[in-house]
Each structure stands twice: as C-alpha cells, then as structure tokens.
Amino acid sequence: MAWITKNSGTMAIETREEPYLDDELKAEIEANIIPRYPDRRAATLPTLHAVQHKVGWLPTQALKEIADFLGSAPSEVMDTATFYEEYWLKPKGKYVIWLCQSISCELMGRDTIMSKIKAKLNIEPGETTEDGKFTLMNVECLGSCGTAPCGLVNEKLHENMTVDNIDQILDSLE
Amino acid sequence: MTPDELMDVAQGLQEKDASIPNHVRVCTAASCLSLKSDELAKQIKAELKEVGKDKDTKVRCVGCMGLCSAGPLVSVEAEDQKPVMYQKVTVENAPQIAESVASGKKVKDLVCDTDSPFFARQQKIVLENSGIIDADDINDYIANDGYQALMTAISEMQPNEVLDEITKSGLRGRGGAGFPTGLKWNMLAKTPSDTKYIICNADEGDPGAFMDRAILESDPHRILEGMALAAYATGATEGFIYVRAEYPLAIKRLKTAIRLATKNNFLGSNIGGTKFSFSIDIRLGAGAFVCGEETALIASIEGKRGQPRPRPPFPAEKGLWGQPTSINNVETLANVAPIVRKGGEWFASIGTNKSKGTKVFALAGKINNTGLIEVPMGLSLREIVFDIGGGIPDGQEFKAVQTGGPSGGCLPEEHLDMGVDYDSLRTAGSIMGSGGMIVMDKTSNMVDVARFFMEFCMSESCGKCIPCRVGTYQMHELLNRIAEGEGTMEDLAKLEELCEVVANTSLCGLGQTSPNPVRSTLRYFRHEYLELIDGKHIPAGAGQEVAS
C-alpha cells in the first residue's frame, strides 16, 4: 500500500563501513543516467533501480548515500523509495515469485496455486524462505490475462500455471 | 531521406521479400514466448536445413497473432499456397512444419481455422503489423509503409495540416477517458514554449488489459512514429515513454527500436534532412498503478512520489518540469501513423457517430477464445463475446462482462446487444477504459467481483486525498462484511452513500471512478447483495443461480 508510512523517525539504521553506492557505480550512473535528466532529482528512480540491481535491495544506508549523491535530502529519497512497490526496503530471496492476483487469474484459479506455493515453501506472501532462496509476492495484473493464471519468477513469465507445473517450475530453480 | 527515397527503400525490401518463395512466422510475443516459441523458431530453422529448404525460406519471429489461448502460433506461407496458420505448435512439431514447407501439404492436426469469426470479424489498424513483422527488424517495418507518414508529414505538410487530419479523424484517447486527441494536441500546439514534451503512457495496469504490452512487443516503431508525428504537429522537442518495469520484453524491444530508428535518422537531429528534431527516451515505472494518471506520471518522471495534483493547470499548459506536455496512451499513438498516411476522413468512416476507428480488446476470463482482438467501434457485446470470443466454456451460461478495469463496471445479459463505444458503455454504467473485457459465467459471485476491484483500488490508492484513501478502505470493509454474510441493510446504505462521496470528492480520476464496480453490480445484481444480507429479500425469479 503506497500510502502506509514506515516508522522511519525512530528506527535504528544499520550501517556498514563499505558504501553500497561505491565509486564504480557512481561513475556508471554519472556517465549513463545523469546526462539524460535535466536535474539530478529526476534521476532518483533510475538510481534506485541501479543500486537495487547491484545490491539486490535498498538498505537505509544506501538511500542516504543516494541522497548525498543526487543532492537531495535523505527524506526526499526515502519518500520516493517507499512509494513504489518495486523497491525492496528489506532483503529479498534469490528468486522472487510474483503471482498475479488480478481478476482473470483469480477467476482461473490462482488461489489453488498460491496455496500450493505457500505449503511447499512454508512462507506467506511478502516473506522469504530461511535459506534466502525464495521470496513470495502478490503482484497486480501482468497483462497475460489470456493465459491466466500467470506469474513471474524474477523476469521470466510463466503462464497457464497449474498445481502440477508450479511444482516443476520451483524444482527446476537452483 | 525524402519520402520518395523511403518509398524506394520500402519497395526494394518488398521485392527482396517477394523473391523468397516461403515464409514462416513464429509468434514470439510474451504469451507464446513463455511456451518456448523462440526455441521452436530455432528448431524450425534447423529442420528446414534438413529438408534443404533453408535457403529459400525466411523464418521470422513476429509479434502477437491474437489468439493467445491457442499458442504458440505459427503461420506458413509456402510457395503458391494459401497461408496456413498452425496452433499449439511444440518443438516436437518442428519437423512436420519444415516438411509442410517442402511438400506444400498441410499439417492437418495443427491447422487453426482462420476463417472462423475470431479472425474473420476483425479489422486491423493498430495491430496491422502484429504477427506479420519482426519487431526487432526496422526493415520489416519500413517494408510495411513504416515511417512513410512521418517522412511525408515533415517534408510536405505543415504542422497544422497534421493536426487537422487528427482532428478530422475523430480519434479519441484509448487510455480510458476518450478525450479527443486532436483537441489535446491543439492545446499543446497553442501553448508557446521552446521546450515541449510528448509522453507515451505505457503504464498499462488495468486488471485484464494487455493490448499495450502486445503493441509494444509486436510493433514498437509504430509508437515511435506516432510520437514523432505528435511532436511535429505540436512543436514538441523531446519524448518519453513511461513503461511498467513489469514488462521486461516490451522494454527490451523498445530499446532496440529506439536505437535503430535513431541510427536511421527517423529520430534525433534534423530528421530526414529537415529542420525537425525529436528524440525519445524510456522511463521505467516502479510498480504503482496510480502513475497511469497523467499528473502522477509526470511526478514519477520527475523522480517524486507518483501522486496526482489538481487540474487545471492541465499538462498541455504546465506539465513535465513545468513545460507544456501531451500524454497519450500507446494505442492512441499506434493509430496516428495510419491516420496521417490514409487521411482523417478514412479513419472517421470507421466506427460509430462519436467513436471513430477500431478498438483493441483483451478477452479474458470465462471465454473460449482468450486473446487480443481489434474490431470497429460499435460492434455488439454479443458479437464480441459469442462470435469472436467463441462463447463460454464448459457448457456454462454467460452472466456478465466486466469492462474498463477498476474504473469500469459489470454489464449483464440485457446489454449484450448494445453496440460498444465510449458513450454507450458510459450510459450503461461502465466505461471503455483501456479495453479489458473479463467474461464471467454463472459461477461468479458479483459481490466478490466488486470486492476484488475495491481491494485493488484500496491498495493502489496513493493516499494523497482522504476520500479515496479512507473511502476505499471503508468500502472494502463493508463489502467484506456483506460478502461474508455478516452485512446488514444499514451497511448497504452506508456503502451506497460512500460511493457517492468518493465519486464526487476524490482528487483524481482513479478515486472518482473507484466506486464504479460497486455501483454497476448494485444496479444489475442487487439481488446478490440482498441474498447475502438477508435471504428474505430475494426478488422473485432471482437467486437460484447465485453462487455461495
């Protein structure tokens, strides 16, 4: 839910010595992203994407580093990062399973598939398995309604999912 | 390059193509691709080599052929034979396909009947190249009249002449609201500024709608050409395509298309040797439905939370970074090049009185032929659902069709003979929306459907204005209570009151239309609500088929 605010005022921020936004990544963003934007703040979304792509998620320390890098206030970067569903503010698994929860998938039986995944991985949507391998998520319409139910595993689309083939899909991931 | 030179190039490409006797097209849009159609294409090429036909056969990976439920689809045009379409083709079938090219004999078991109403009743403008061309090959687009409209416009027409054609065509925004495109562009053209922007809204997020994804994956150059024509007509200098990060394949094909179009000088500085310059860049969304609302989209491109702001000022006056901006949907822009090429009057001759041209619909849910169709405006729901869509599977009965996503409504059987256009749908209590059509049979409970859409609106509310943020939450609670059989008549009265308040006082279109699914189900299926509240209220003759 985009509008639920996080308790950022009083939370302790975990930090580490080594920056998430290192010199190499800074140089890359400076060369490939910044010139395409009229001001640095406009580069907030792609910079968040770039850091997330490298780190896997967006630790609070990284948000602060991004703010320094873009010349924004940390609160502005956090404001943007917390709004969008695609930014991970906690670590995610190696494979993120996005199961479409839209109406066509709902009509075509996505519930049985969700139950199957939950039982197999022993996690609820929004959670990650203890070994850090799988994260399970609900997602809004993936635009494959003609071949519902569907889901993404990382960036790969799976359609016409059944209780049987979801088993095969999960077992084939290493 | 002048229009004549481009025409020569196109002719050259057509002749080269015509000199190849056999053509095989394999659908590699997302749906068929997920069934490994890319491997299928490779295997067909390998098998063609086996039968010695690789030299005189062109195998193309093409965009969406429409009938997603029968994928992967393959079309074969063997020498002197009528084109044949094959359905549900697997890698194991590759030798048969290759053999059919060599022998000219059909693979009978796999034939997909293209004389069926699903194909025969369609009229393609937006999807004319879909399933025909290779999206990653700019030459395929050029050979099919690609960039002809742009080159003619910038070298032989004045910007206001392009505007006139669009106005004359009667084209209305395909993103949902149906605002006249000519009017929108006129506003932008009249606002003086050195910097103006054209934004393509590819943040498709309506549950049940997937036409924009298919257009971007199947024919990306068409969008670039439409945007460039919009820029020329309005004096814009820069373009952005705002696309959902959840559509990785569309993003990849757009990037390739932009690179090739820039290399061939259809985009960039001094296009075709004229004074007109225009460049396009991609901006990725990050999973927020509300960013499809134009002012929220602008905020998102500026790097902020995607929250809408009140209008006026309209984006045409003050848009991206305070500059005049026009935001158009993918399908709207896909219509622009054909209109400029064939004239506004041609386009206006298709469709109904107030809704011109064709509309792409995405058929999904309890319907036999799921997939994408393009039909003239004004075709009846019955023709779409039963003739083209092939009716309801498993011997079930039709109950309702949901159009317009979370801003739309559910239409019952009594509206099946209504011609579909912007105005008729609105009168019936739904909207066109982006063109999703979700068919429900008698096993679907309409209170559940309303609850589903309300949950969507609640979780996608940006939280800026109270009516939407709190109203959708409260309506969802009330619907929950009713659906669980714990509701009272008082709850129902409160729900109806909230529908009014949220519709009248929300800041943006998404909030204002969020009560629509509740309102339309109350209008046509009120007995299902009453049944859940109190069995005694079932009106005579209704209720037997109400699902539990």
mmCIF file of N, CA, C and O in Angstrom, chain B residues 310-394:
data_model
loop_
_atom_site.group_PDB
_atom_site.id
_atom_site.type_symbol
_atom_site.label_atom_id
_atom_site.label_comp_id
_atom_site.label_asym_id
_atom_site.label_seq_id
_atom_site.Cartn_x
_atom_site.Cartn_y
_atom_site.Cartn_z
ATOM 1 N N PRO B 310 -4.139 18.518 -8.575
ATOM 2 C CA PRO B 310 -5.377 19.001 -9.214
ATOM 3 C C PRO B 310 -5.100 19.614 -10.581
ATOM 4 O O PRO B 310 -4.020 20.153 -10.831
ATOM 5 N N ARG B 311 -6.075 19.493 -11.486
ATOM 6 C CA ARG B 311 -6.017 20.169 -12.786
ATOM 7 C C ARG B 311 -7.195 21.114 -12.855
ATOM 8 O O ARG B 311 -8.281 20.725 -12.395
ATOM 9 N N PRO B 312 -7.161 22.298 -13.456
ATOM 10 C CA PRO B 312 -6.001 22.917 -14.094
ATOM 11 C C PRO B 312 -4.945 23.340 -13.060
ATOM 12 O O PRO B 312 -5.288 23.420 -11.896
ATOM 13 N N PRO B 313 -3.738 23.676 -13.528
ATOM 14 C CA PRO B 313 -3.339 23.715 -14.933
ATOM 15 C C PRO B 313 -3.209 22.318 -15.534
ATOM 16 O O PRO B 313 -2.723 21.415 -14.886
ATOM 17 N N PHE B 314 -3.662 22.182 -16.776
ATOM 18 C CA PHE B 314 -3.529 20.917 -17.482
ATOM 19 C C PHE B 314 -2.084 20.744 -17.960
ATOM 20 O O PHE B 314 -1.391 21.737 -18.172
ATOM 21 N N PRO B 315 -1.673 19.479 -18.130
ATOM 22 C CA PRO B 315 -0.306 19.250 -18.605
ATOM 23 C C PRO B 315 0.003 19.998 -19.905
ATOM 24 O O PRO B 315 1.136 20.400 -20.127
ATOM 25 N N ALA B 316 -1.008 20.220 -20.753
ATOM 26 C CA ALA B 316 -0.756 20.942 -22.007
ATOM 27 C C ALA B 316 -0.281 22.369 -21.730
ATOM 28 O O ALA B 316 0.395 22.982 -22.558
ATOM 29 N N GLU B 317 -0.639 22.900 -20.541
ATOM 30 C CA GLU B 317 -0.133 24.236 -20.186
ATOM 31 C C GLU B 317 1.125 24.126 -19.329
ATOM 32 O O GLU B 317 2.135 24.751 -19.585
ATOM 33 N N LYS B 318 1.027 23.307 -18.286
ATOM 34 C CA LYS B 318 2.144 23.166 -17.351
ATOM 35 C C LYS B 318 2.282 21.685 -17.027
ATOM 36 O O LYS B 318 1.504 21.146 -16.251
ATOM 37 N N GLY B 319 3.236 21.041 -17.645
ATOM 38 C CA GLY B 319 3.373 19.591 -17.439
ATOM 39 C C GLY B 319 4.704 19.224 -16.840
ATOM 40 O O GLY B 319 5.083 19.750 -15.788
ATOM 41 N N LEU B 320 5.429 18.373 -17.559
ATOM 42 C CA LEU B 320 6.712 17.878 -17.079
ATOM 43 C C LEU B 320 7.691 19.039 -16.882
ATOM 44 O O LEU B 320 7.909 19.830 -17.791
ATOM 45 N N TRP B 321 8.288 19.132 -15.698
ATOM 46 C CA TRP B 321 9.191 20.226 -15.330
ATOM 47 C C TRP B 321 8.600 21.588 -15.687
ATOM 48 O O TRP B 321 9.298 22.506 -16.111
ATOM 49 N N GLY B 322 7.290 21.701 -15.542
ATOM 50 C CA GLY B 322 6.610 22.968 -15.768
ATOM 51 C C GLY B 322 6.415 23.327 -17.236
ATOM 52 O O GLY B 322 5.882 24.389 -17.557
ATOM 53 N N GLN B 323 6.849 22.435 -18.147
ATOM 54 C CA GLN B 323 6.734 22.734 -19.577
ATOM 55 C C GLN B 323 5.467 22.097 -20.171
ATOM 56 O O GLN B 323 4.992 21.083 -19.675
ATOM 57 N N PRO B 324 4.951 22.684 -21.243
ATOM 58 C CA PRO B 324 3.757 22.109 -21.886
ATOM 59 C C PRO B 324 4.009 20.665 -22.333
ATOM 60 O O PRO B 324 5.050 20.376 -22.914
ATOM 61 N N THR B 325 3.057 19.804 -22.054
ATOM 62 C CA THR B 325 3.256 18.370 -22.265
ATOM 63 C C THR B 325 1.969 17.716 -22.742
ATOM 64 O O THR B 325 0.887 18.062 -22.278
ATOM 65 N N SER B 326 2.089 16.769 -23.673
ATOM 66 C CA SER B 326 0.931 15.962 -24.038
ATOM 67 C C SER B 326 1.215 14.515 -23.667
ATOM 68 O O SER B 326 2.283 13.986 -23.963
ATOM 69 N N ILE B 327 0.255 13.893 -23.000
ATOM 70 C CA ILE B 327 0.414 12.496 -22.607
ATOM 71 C C ILE B 327 -0.620 11.674 -23.346
ATOM 72 O O ILE B 327 -1.816 11.935 -23.250
ATOM 73 N N ASN B 328 -0.148 10.718 -24.135
ATOM 74 C CA ASN B 328 -1.058 9.882 -24.912
ATOM 75 C C ASN B 328 -0.781 8.420 -24.656
ATOM 76 O O ASN B 328 0.357 8.010 -24.462
ATOM 77 N N ASN B 329 -1.843 7.664 -24.700
ATOM 78 C CA ASN B 329 -1.748 6.223 -24.486
ATOM 79 C C ASN B 329 -1.114 5.516 -25.694
ATOM 80 O O ASN B 329 -1.128 6.039 -26.814
ATOM 81 N N VAL B 330 -0.569 4.338 -25.462
ATOM 82 C CA VAL B 330 0.096 3.554 -26.512
ATOM 83 C C VAL B 330 -0.827 3.326 -27.718
ATOM 84 O O VAL B 330 -0.442 3.581 -28.866
ATOM 85 N N GLU B 331 -2.040 2.846 -27.444
ATOM 86 C CA GLU B 331 -2.933 2.516 -28.565
ATOM 87 C C GLU B 331 -3.336 3.759 -29.341
ATOM 88 O O GLU B 331 -3.485 3.711 -30.573
ATOM 89 N N THR B 332 -3.516 4.891 -28.643
ATOM 90 C CA THR B 332 -3.825 6.150 -29.332
ATOM 91 C C THR B 332 -2.711 6.467 -30.325
ATOM 92 O O THR B 332 -2.964 6.753 -31.497
ATOM 93 N N LEU B 333 -1.469 6.409 -29.845
ATOM 94 C CA LEU B 333 -0.331 6.747 -30.697
ATOM 95 C C LEU B 333 -0.173 5.751 -31.850
ATOM 96 O O LEU B 333 0.289 6.114 -32.928
ATOM 97 N N ALA B 334 -0.596 4.510 -31.623
ATOM 98 C CA ALA B 334 -0.492 3.494 -32.674
ATOM 99 C C ALA B 334 -1.422 3.797 -33.835
ATOM 100 O O ALA B 334 -1.224 3.322 -34.952
ATOM 101 N N ASN B 335 -2.461 4.602 -33.601
ATOM 102 C CA ASN B 335 -3.397 4.972 -34.670
ATOM 103 C C ASN B 335 -2.911 6.149 -35.512
ATOM 104 O O ASN B 335 -3.454 6.407 -36.584
ATOM 105 N N VAL B 336 -1.929 6.882 -35.004
ATOM 106 C CA VAL B 336 -1.569 8.162 -35.618
ATOM 107 C C VAL B 336 -0.952 8.011 -37.015
ATOM 108 O O VAL B 336 -1.385 8.675 -37.967
ATOM 109 N N ALA B 337 0.037 7.123 -37.145
ATOM 110 C CA ALA B 337 0.688 6.977 -38.462
ATOM 111 C C ALA B 337 -0.312 6.562 -39.553
ATOM 112 O O ALA B 337 -0.329 7.175 -40.623
ATOM 113 N N PRO B 338 -1.159 5.559 -39.323
ATOM 114 C CA PRO B 338 -2.154 5.221 -40.370
ATOM 115 C C PRO B 338 -3.086 6.388 -40.704
ATOM 116 O O PRO B 338 -3.446 6.556 -41.881
ATOM 117 N N ILE B 339 -3.456 7.192 -39.710
ATOM 118 C CA ILE B 339 -4.348 8.332 -39.982
ATOM 119 C C ILE B 339 -3.647 9.342 -40.893
ATOM 120 O O ILE B 339 -4.230 9.818 -41.878
ATOM 121 N N VAL B 340 -2.390 9.644 -40.591
ATOM 122 C CA VAL B 340 -1.671 10.622 -41.417
ATOM 123 C C VAL B 340 -1.437 10.040 -42.818
ATOM 124 O O VAL B 340 -1.523 10.743 -43.822
ATOM 125 N N ARG B 341 -1.193 8.738 -42.877
ATOM 126 C CA ARG B 341 -0.915 8.087 -44.160
ATOM 127 C C ARG B 341 -2.151 8.023 -45.047
ATOM 128 O O ARG B 341 -2.117 8.294 -46.228
ATOM 129 N N LYS B 342 -3.300 7.669 -44.418
ATOM 130 C CA LYS B 342 -4.505 7.444 -45.227
ATOM 131 C C LYS B 342 -5.526 8.567 -45.113
ATOM 132 O O LYS B 342 -6.544 8.544 -45.797
ATOM 133 N N GLY B 343 -5.297 9.533 -44.230
ATOM 134 C CA GLY B 343 -6.202 10.674 -44.109
ATOM 135 C C GLY B 343 -7.224 10.511 -43.003
ATOM 136 O O GLY B 343 -7.686 9.407 -42.704
ATOM 137 N N GLY B 344 -7.562 11.646 -42.398
ATOM 138 C CA GLY B 344 -8.509 11.652 -41.287
ATOM 139 C C GLY B 344 -9.889 11.153 -41.689
ATOM 140 O O GLY B 344 -10.588 10.512 -40.901
ATOM 141 N N GLU B 345 -10.278 11.442 -42.939
ATOM 142 C CA GLU B 345 -11.622 11.048 -43.375
ATOM 143 C C GLU B 345 -11.769 9.534 -43.450
ATOM 144 O O GLU B 345 -12.806 8.967 -43.111
ATOM 145 N N TRP B 346 -10.698 8.894 -43.902
ATOM 146 C CA TRP B 346 -10.713 7.421 -43.963
ATOM 147 C C TRP B 346 -10.990 6.843 -42.575
ATOM 148 O O TRP B 346 -11.847 5.979 -42.400
ATOM 149 N N PHE B 347 -10.286 7.375 -41.573
ATOM 150 C CA PHE B 347 -10.434 6.850 -40.212
ATOM 151 C C PHE B 347 -11.846 7.135 -39.693
ATOM 152 O O PHE B 347 -12.473 6.287 -39.060
ATOM 153 N N ALA B 348 -12.344 8.349 -40.002
ATOM 154 C CA ALA B 348 -13.662 8.749 -39.497
ATOM 155 C C ALA B 348 -14.792 7.932 -40.125
ATOM 156 O O ALA B 348 -15.920 7.931 -39.631
ATOM 157 N N SER B 349 -14.473 7.245 -41.246
ATOM 158 C CA SER B 349 -15.521 6.449 -41.889
ATOM 159 C C SER B 349 -15.715 5.109 -41.179
ATOM 160 O O SER B 349 -16.645 4.365 -41.459
ATOM 161 N N ILE B 350 -14.817 4.790 -40.240
ATOM 162 C CA ILE B 350 -14.921 3.528 -39.493
ATOM 163 C C ILE B 350 -15.483 3.833 -38.104
ATOM 164 O O ILE B 350 -15.144 4.846 -37.508
ATOM 165 N N GLY B 351 -16.343 2.973 -37.610
ATOM 166 C CA GLY B 351 -16.834 3.146 -36.249
ATOM 167 C C GLY B 351 -18.203 3.778 -36.168
ATOM 168 O O GLY B 351 -18.971 3.732 -37.131
ATOM 169 N N THR B 352 -18.511 4.372 -35.006
ATOM 170 C CA THR B 352 -19.838 4.948 -34.799
ATOM 171 C C THR B 352 -19.771 6.472 -34.877
ATOM 172 O O THR B 352 -18.700 7.039 -35.072
ATOM 173 N N ASN B 353 -20.927 7.082 -34.670
ATOM 174 C CA ASN B 353 -21.054 8.525 -34.789
ATOM 175 C C ASN B 353 -20.012 9.300 -33.966
ATOM 176 O O ASN B 353 -19.345 10.189 -34.466
ATOM 177 N N LYS B 354 -19.885 8.925 -32.697
ATOM 178 C CA LYS B 354 -18.986 9.687 -31.833
ATOM 179 C C LYS B 354 -17.711 8.939 -31.452
ATOM 180 O O LYS B 354 -16.850 9.489 -30.782
ATOM 181 N N SER B 355 -17.627 7.676 -31.811
ATOM 182 C CA SER B 355 -16.410 6.905 -31.526
ATOM 183 C C SER B 355 -15.893 6.336 -32.838
ATOM 184 O O SER B 355 -16.486 5.435 -33.403
ATOM 185 N N LYS B 356 -14.777 6.920 -33.300
ATOM 186 C CA LYS B 356 -14.272 6.548 -34.617
ATOM 187 C C LYS B 356 -13.195 5.478 -34.528
ATOM 188 O O LYS B 356 -12.519 5.344 -33.514
ATOM 189 N N GLY B 357 -13.037 4.784 -35.654
ATOM 190 C CA GLY B 357 -11.949 3.829 -35.760
ATOM 191 C C GLY B 357 -12.254 2.487 -35.126
ATOM 192 O O GLY B 357 -13.410 2.086 -34.985
ATOM 193 N N THR B 358 -11.177 1.813 -34.760
ATOM 194 C CA THR B 358 -11.313 0.484 -34.169
ATOM 195 C C THR B 358 -10.915 0.550 -32.694
ATOM 196 O O THR B 358 -10.419 1.560 -32.226
ATOM 197 N N LYS B 359 -11.143 -0.547 -31.994
ATOM 198 C CA LYS B 359 -10.651 -0.641 -30.610
ATOM 199 C C LYS B 359 -10.086 -2.044 -30.413
ATOM 200 O O LYS B 359 -10.678 -3.024 -30.870
ATOM 201 N N VAL B 360 -8.970 -2.091 -29.741
ATOM 202 C CA VAL B 360 -8.396 -3.393 -29.388
ATOM 203 C C VAL B 360 -8.967 -3.809 -28.042
ATOM 204 O O VAL B 360 -8.972 -3.021 -27.093
ATOM 205 N N PHE B 361 -9.496 -5.021 -27.982
ATOM 206 C CA PHE B 361 -9.996 -5.535 -26.710
ATOM 207 C C PHE B 361 -9.185 -6.752 -26.296
ATOM 208 O O PHE B 361 -8.742 -7.541 -27.143
ATOM 209 N N ALA B 362 -9.029 -6.884 -25.009
ATOM 210 C CA ALA B 362 -8.355 -8.062 -24.469
ATOM 211 C C ALA B 362 -9.426 -8.955 -23.861
ATOM 212 O O ALA B 362 -10.093 -8.565 -22.910
ATOM 213 N N LEU B 363 -9.629 -10.122 -24.458
ATOM 214 C CA LEU B 363 -10.647 -11.035 -23.953
ATOM 215 C C LEU B 363 -10.011 -11.977 -22.936
ATOM 216 O O LEU B 363 -9.002 -12.619 -23.223
ATOM 217 N N ALA B 364 -10.627 -12.044 -21.763
ATOM 218 C CA ALA B 364 -10.075 -12.908 -20.718
ATOM 219 C C ALA B 364 -11.204 -13.425 -19.843
ATOM 220 O O ALA B 364 -12.356 -13.006 -19.982
ATOM 221 N N GLY B 365 -10.876 -14.324 -18.959
ATOM 222 C CA GLY B 365 -11.865 -14.884 -18.050
ATOM 223 C C GLY B 365 -12.530 -16.109 -18.644
ATOM 224 O O GLY B 365 -11.908 -16.897 -19.363
ATOM 225 N N LYS B 366 -13.852 -16.262 -18.391
ATOM 226 C CA LYS B 366 -14.568 -17.464 -18.806
ATOM 227 C C LYS B 366 -15.069 -17.328 -20.245
ATOM 228 O O LYS B 366 -16.262 -17.144 -20.506
ATOM 229 N N ILE B 367 -14.127 -17.417 -21.169
ATOM 230 C CA ILE B 367 -14.445 -17.283 -22.585
ATOM 231 C C ILE B 367 -13.513 -18.205 -23.355
ATOM 232 O O ILE B 367 -12.365 -18.404 -22.957
ATOM 233 N N ASN B 368 -14.034 -18.817 -24.430
ATOM 234 C CA ASN B 368 -13.246 -19.823 -25.134
ATOM 235 C C ASN B 368 -11.990 -19.263 -25.799
ATOM 236 O O ASN B 368 -10.907 -19.783 -25.625
ATOM 237 N N ASN B 369 -12.160 -18.192 -26.595
ATOM 238 C CA ASN B 369 -11.008 -17.628 -27.291
ATOM 239 C C ASN B 369 -10.447 -16.453 -26.516
ATOM 240 O O ASN B 369 -10.836 -15.320 -26.750
ATOM 241 N N THR B 370 -9.530 -16.720 -25.614
ATOM 242 C CA THR B 370 -8.912 -15.591 -24.927
ATOM 243 C C THR B 370 -7.820 -15.041 -25.831
ATOM 244 O O THR B 370 -7.231 -15.764 -26.620
ATOM 245 N N GLY B 371 -7.589 -13.742 -25.716
ATOM 246 C CA GLY B 371 -6.552 -13.132 -26.540
ATOM 247 C C GLY B 371 -6.909 -11.714 -26.910
ATOM 248 O O GLY B 371 -7.778 -11.102 -26.300
ATOM 249 N N LEU B 372 -6.217 -11.220 -27.937
ATOM 250 C CA LEU B 372 -6.411 -9.831 -28.354
ATOM 251 C C LEU B 372 -7.204 -9.769 -29.642
ATOM 252 O O LEU B 372 -6.933 -10.525 -30.574
ATOM 253 N N ILE B 373 -8.183 -8.857 -29.704
ATOM 254 C CA ILE B 373 -8.918 -8.671 -30.941
ATOM 255 C C ILE B 373 -9.006 -7.179 -31.245
ATOM 256 O O ILE B 373 -8.948 -6.342 -30.349
ATOM 257 N N GLU B 374 -9.128 -6.853 -32.512
ATOM 258 C CA GLU B 374 -9.340 -5.455 -32.909
ATOM 259 C C GLU B 374 -10.577 -5.405 -33.792
ATOM 260 O O GLU B 374 -10.636 -6.078 -34.823
ATOM 261 N N VAL B 375 -11.560 -4.635 -33.373
ATOM 262 C CA VAL B 375 -12.823 -4.581 -34.117
ATOM 263 C C VAL B 375 -13.265 -3.126 -34.269
ATOM 264 O O VAL B 375 -12.851 -2.263 -33.506
ATOM 265 N N PRO B 376 -14.111 -2.841 -35.277
ATOM 266 C CA PRO B 376 -14.604 -1.477 -35.417
ATOM 267 C C PRO B 376 -15.454 -1.117 -34.195
ATOM 268 O O PRO B 376 -16.133 -1.972 -33.643
ATOM 269 N N MET B 377 -15.411 0.133 -33.788
ATOM 270 C CA MET B 377 -16.275 0.613 -32.714
ATOM 271 C C MET B 377 -17.726 0.347 -33.112
ATOM 272 O O MET B 377 -18.090 0.472 -34.281
ATOM 273 N N GLY B 378 -18.536 -0.006 -32.142
ATOM 274 C CA GLY B 378 -19.952 -0.174 -32.432
ATOM 275 C C GLY B 378 -20.388 -1.618 -32.594
ATOM 276 O O GLY B 378 -21.584 -1.901 -32.668
ATOM 277 N N LEU B 379 -19.436 -2.549 -32.657
ATOM 278 C CA LEU B 379 -19.808 -3.959 -32.706
ATOM 279 C C LEU B 379 -20.498 -4.311 -31.378
ATOM 280 O O LEU B 379 -20.154 -3.765 -30.344
ATOM 281 N N SER B 380 -21.472 -5.237 -31.429
ATOM 282 C CA SER B 380 -22.196 -5.506 -30.180
ATOM 283 C C SER B 380 -21.393 -6.427 -29.265
ATOM 284 O O SER B 380 -20.526 -7.179 -29.704
ATOM 285 N N LEU B 381 -21.705 -6.331 -27.976
ATOM 286 C CA LEU B 381 -21.048 -7.194 -26.997
ATOM 287 C C LEU B 381 -21.279 -8.665 -27.333
ATOM 288 O O LEU B 381 -20.416 -9.511 -27.148
ATOM 289 N N ARG B 382 -22.500 -8.948 -27.847
ATOM 290 C CA ARG B 382 -22.830 -10.337 -28.182
ATOM 291 C C ARG B 382 -21.887 -10.872 -29.274
ATOM 292 O O ARG B 382 -21.373 -11.984 -29.177
ATOM 293 N N GLU B 383 -21.666 -10.028 -30.300
ATOM 294 C CA GLU B 383 -20.756 -10.460 -31.363
ATOM 295 C C GLU B 383 -19.338 -10.675 -30.821
ATOM 296 O O GLU B 383 -18.651 -11.618 -31.214
ATOM 297 N N ILE B 384 -18.940 -9.778 -29.917
ATOM 298 C CA ILE B 384 -17.580 -9.896 -29.381
ATOM 299 C C ILE B 384 -17.450 -11.149 -28.510
ATOM 300 O O ILE B 384 -16.512 -11.927 -28.657
ATOM 301 N N VAL B 385 -18.421 -11.359 -27.618
ATOM 302 C CA VAL B 385 -18.295 -12.465 -26.663
ATOM 303 C C VAL B 385 -18.595 -13.821 -27.319
ATOM 304 O O VAL B 385 -17.873 -14.792 -27.118
ATOM 305 N N PHE B 386 -19.674 -13.864 -28.132
ATOM 306 C CA PHE B 386 -20.104 -15.171 -28.632
ATOM 307 C C PHE B 386 -19.542 -15.526 -30.007
ATOM 308 O O PHE B 386 -19.160 -16.663 -30.242
ATOM 309 N N ASP B 387 -19.494 -14.548 -30.936
ATOM 310 C CA ASP B 387 -18.973 -14.881 -32.265
ATOM 311 C C ASP B 387 -17.446 -14.921 -32.248
ATOM 312 O O ASP B 387 -16.839 -15.940 -32.539
ATOM 313 N N ILE B 388 -16.855 -13.791 -31.887
ATOM 314 C CA ILE B 388 -15.395 -13.721 -31.916
ATOM 315 C C ILE B 388 -14.799 -14.497 -30.749
ATOM 316 O O ILE B 388 -13.846 -15.261 -30.898
ATOM 317 N N GLY B 389 -15.374 -14.309 -29.582
ATOM 318 C CA GLY B 389 -14.830 -14.955 -28.383
ATOM 319 C C GLY B 389 -15.191 -16.426 -28.278
ATOM 320 O O GLY B 389 -14.655 -17.138 -27.424
ATOM 321 N N GLY B 390 -16.126 -16.882 -29.111
ATOM 322 C CA GLY B 390 -16.461 -18.302 -29.100
ATOM 323 C C GLY B 390 -17.311 -18.747 -27.921
ATOM 324 O O GLY B 390 -17.468 -19.944 -27.676
ATOM 325 N N GLY B 391 -17.866 -17.804 -27.172
ATOM 326 C CA GLY B 391 -18.788 -18.165 -26.093
ATOM 327 C C GLY B 391 -18.105 -18.643 -24.826
ATOM 328 O O GLY B 391 -16.892 -18.506 -24.644
ATOM 329 N N ILE B 392 -18.940 -19.204 -23.948
ATOM 330 C CA ILE B 392 -18.495 -19.553 -22.597
ATOM 331 C C ILE B 392 -18.088 -21.037 -22.552
ATOM 332 O O ILE B 392 -18.822 -21.880 -23.059
ATOM 333 N N PRO B 393 -16.954 -21.345 -21.957
ATOM 334 C CA PRO B 393 -16.511 -22.741 -21.929
ATOM 335 C C PRO B 393 -17.271 -23.607 -20.913
ATOM 336 O O PRO B 393 -18.005 -23.077 -20.069
ATOM 337 N N ASP B 394 -17.064 -24.881 -20.998
ATOM 338 C CA ASP B 394 -17.600 -25.880 -20.055
ATOM 339 C C ASP B 394 -19.119 -25.852 -19.958
ATOM 340 O O ASP B 394 -19.682 -26.131 -18.891
#
